CSV table of C-alpha atoms in Angstrom, one decimal:
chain,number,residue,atom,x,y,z
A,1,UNK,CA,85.4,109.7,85.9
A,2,UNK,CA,88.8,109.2,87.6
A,3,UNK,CA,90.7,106.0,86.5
A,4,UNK,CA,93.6,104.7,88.3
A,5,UNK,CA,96.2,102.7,86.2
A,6,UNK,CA,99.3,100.9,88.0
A,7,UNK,CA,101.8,99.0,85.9
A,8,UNK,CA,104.7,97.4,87.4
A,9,UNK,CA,105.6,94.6,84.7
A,10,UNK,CA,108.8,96.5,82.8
A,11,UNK,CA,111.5,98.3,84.1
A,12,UNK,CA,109.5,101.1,86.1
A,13,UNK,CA,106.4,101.1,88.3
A,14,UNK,CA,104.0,103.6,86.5
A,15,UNK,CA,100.8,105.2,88.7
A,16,UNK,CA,98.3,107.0,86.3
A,17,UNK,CA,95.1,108.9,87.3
A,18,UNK,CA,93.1,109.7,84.0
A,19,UNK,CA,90.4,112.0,84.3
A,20,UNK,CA,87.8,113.0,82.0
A,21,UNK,CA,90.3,116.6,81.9
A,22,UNK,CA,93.4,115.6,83.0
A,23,UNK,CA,96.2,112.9,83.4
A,24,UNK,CA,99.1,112.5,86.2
A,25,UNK,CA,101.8,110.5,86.1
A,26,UNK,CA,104.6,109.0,88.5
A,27,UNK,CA,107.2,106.6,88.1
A,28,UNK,CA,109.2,104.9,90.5
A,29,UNK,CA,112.0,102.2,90.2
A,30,UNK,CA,111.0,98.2,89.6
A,31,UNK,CA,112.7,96.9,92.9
A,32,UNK,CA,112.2,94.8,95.7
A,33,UNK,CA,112.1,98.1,98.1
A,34,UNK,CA,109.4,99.6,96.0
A,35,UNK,CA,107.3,96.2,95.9
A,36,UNK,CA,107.2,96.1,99.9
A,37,UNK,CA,105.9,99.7,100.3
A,38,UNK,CA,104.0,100.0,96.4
A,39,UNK,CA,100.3,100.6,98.2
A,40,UNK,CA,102.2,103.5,100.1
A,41,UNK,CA,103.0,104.7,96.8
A,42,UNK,CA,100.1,104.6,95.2
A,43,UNK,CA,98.5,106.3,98.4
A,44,UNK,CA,101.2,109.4,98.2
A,45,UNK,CA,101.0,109.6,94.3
A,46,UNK,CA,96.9,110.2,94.6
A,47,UNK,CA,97.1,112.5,97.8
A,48,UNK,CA,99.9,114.7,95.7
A,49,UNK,CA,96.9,115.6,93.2
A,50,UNK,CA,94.5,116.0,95.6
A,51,UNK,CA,92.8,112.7,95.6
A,52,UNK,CA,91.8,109.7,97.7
A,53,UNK,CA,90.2,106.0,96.7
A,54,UNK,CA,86.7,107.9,97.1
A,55,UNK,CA,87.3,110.0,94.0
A,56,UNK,CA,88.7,106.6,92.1
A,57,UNK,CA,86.0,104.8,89.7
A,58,UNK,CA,88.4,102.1,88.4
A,59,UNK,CA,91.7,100.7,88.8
A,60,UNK,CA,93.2,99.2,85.9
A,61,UNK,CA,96.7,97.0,86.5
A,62,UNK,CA,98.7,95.6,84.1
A,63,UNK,CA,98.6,91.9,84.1
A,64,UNK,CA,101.7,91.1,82.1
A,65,UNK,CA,104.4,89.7,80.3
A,66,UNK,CA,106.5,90.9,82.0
A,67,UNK,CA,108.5,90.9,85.6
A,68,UNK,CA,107.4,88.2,87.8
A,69,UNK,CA,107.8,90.5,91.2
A,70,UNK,CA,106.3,93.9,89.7
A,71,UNK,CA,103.5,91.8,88.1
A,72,UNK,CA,102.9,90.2,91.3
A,73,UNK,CA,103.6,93.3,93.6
A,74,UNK,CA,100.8,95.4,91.4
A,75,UNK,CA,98.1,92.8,91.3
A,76,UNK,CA,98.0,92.2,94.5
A,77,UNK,CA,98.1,95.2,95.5
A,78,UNK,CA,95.0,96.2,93.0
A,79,UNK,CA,93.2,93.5,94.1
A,80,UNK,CA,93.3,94.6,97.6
A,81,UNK,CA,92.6,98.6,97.0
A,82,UNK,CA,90.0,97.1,94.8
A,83,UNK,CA,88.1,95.1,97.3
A,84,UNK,CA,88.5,97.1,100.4
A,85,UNK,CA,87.1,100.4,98.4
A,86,UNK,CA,84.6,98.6,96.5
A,87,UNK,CA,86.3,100.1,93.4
A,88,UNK,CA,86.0,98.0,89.9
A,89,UNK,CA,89.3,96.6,88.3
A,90,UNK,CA,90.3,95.7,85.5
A,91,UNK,CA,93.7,94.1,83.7
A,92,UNK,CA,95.2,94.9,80.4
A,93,UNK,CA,98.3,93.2,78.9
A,94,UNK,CA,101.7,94.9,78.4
A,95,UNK,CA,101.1,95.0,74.2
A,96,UNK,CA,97.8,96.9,74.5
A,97,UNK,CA,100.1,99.9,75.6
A,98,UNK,CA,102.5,101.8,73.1
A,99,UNK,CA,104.9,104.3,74.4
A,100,UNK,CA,102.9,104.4,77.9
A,101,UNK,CA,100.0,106.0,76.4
A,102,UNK,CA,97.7,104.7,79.1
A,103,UNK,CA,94.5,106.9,77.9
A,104,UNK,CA,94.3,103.7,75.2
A,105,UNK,CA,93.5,101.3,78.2
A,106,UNK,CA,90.3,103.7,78.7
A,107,UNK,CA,89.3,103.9,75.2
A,108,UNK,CA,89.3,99.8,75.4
A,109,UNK,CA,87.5,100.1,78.7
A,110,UNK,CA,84.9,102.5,76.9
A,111,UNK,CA,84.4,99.8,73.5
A,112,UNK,CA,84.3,97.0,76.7
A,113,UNK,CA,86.9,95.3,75.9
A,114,UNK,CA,88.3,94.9,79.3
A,115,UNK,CA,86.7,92.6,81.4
A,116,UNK,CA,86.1,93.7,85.2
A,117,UNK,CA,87.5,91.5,87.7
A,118,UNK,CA,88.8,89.0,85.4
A,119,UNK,CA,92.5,89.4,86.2
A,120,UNK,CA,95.0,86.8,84.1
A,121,UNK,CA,98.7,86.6,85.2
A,122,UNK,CA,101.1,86.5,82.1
A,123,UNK,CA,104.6,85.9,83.7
C-alpha cells in the first residue's frame, strides 16, 4: 500500500510516500510561492521515486493548528488530487505527529482512527 502524506501547517511543507517497505521524504519552504505551485510539487516529489497518483492508495493531509495559508494551500490541494484520482483522504491534526514521524499517522489509519473524507480545518 502506498500512502501519501502532505503537511504544510508549520514552518515547512512536508510530502511523504510510505510504503509497506519504504518511506521518502521532501521538504520545501512554507511560502506564498510554494502554495501557488504545491500540486507541482507534490507531482515532481512522486515522479522522483518513480511514482504517479495510480500507485497512491491514500492521501493523508494535515488539517491543523497551524498556518492559515499552508493549511489551506495543502487541503485544497488534497481534496482536489483526491477527487480527480478517486484516491481516499484522510486528515490528522498537527499533535498526532511527534518529531515528523508520519509512519504514526498510518498506524492510526490501520486501528481506524482516521476518518476518510471527513476533513476539519484547525486554524
Amino acid at each position: 500500500m502506498n500512502n501519501l502524506v502532505i503537511d504544510a501547517a508549520n514552518e515547512k511543507i512536508f510530502f511523504t510516500v510510505i510504503t509497506d517497505n519504504e518511506s521518502y521524504t521532501s521538504e520545501f519552504i512554507n511560502n506564498r510561492e510554494n502554495f501557488d505551485k504545491i500540486a507541482i510539487l507534490v507531482l515532481n516529489f512522486l515522479e522522483n521515486h518513480g511514482l504517479n497518483f495510480k500507485k497512491i492508495n491514500n492521501i493523508f493531509v494535515n488539517q491543523g493548528p497551524g498556518k492559515f495559508s499552508g493549511i489551506r494551500a495543502s487541503l485544497a490541494t488534497a481534496k482536489a488530487l483526491s477527487f480527480s484520482n478517486q484516491i481516499d483522504l484522510y486528515g490528522f491534526n498537527s499533535d498526532q505527529v511527534i518529531n515528523r514521524n508520519y509512519k504514526e499517522i498510518i498506524e492510526l489509519f490501520n486501528k481506524g482512527v482516521l476518518i476518510k473524507n471527513l476533513i476539519k480545518p484547525q486554524y
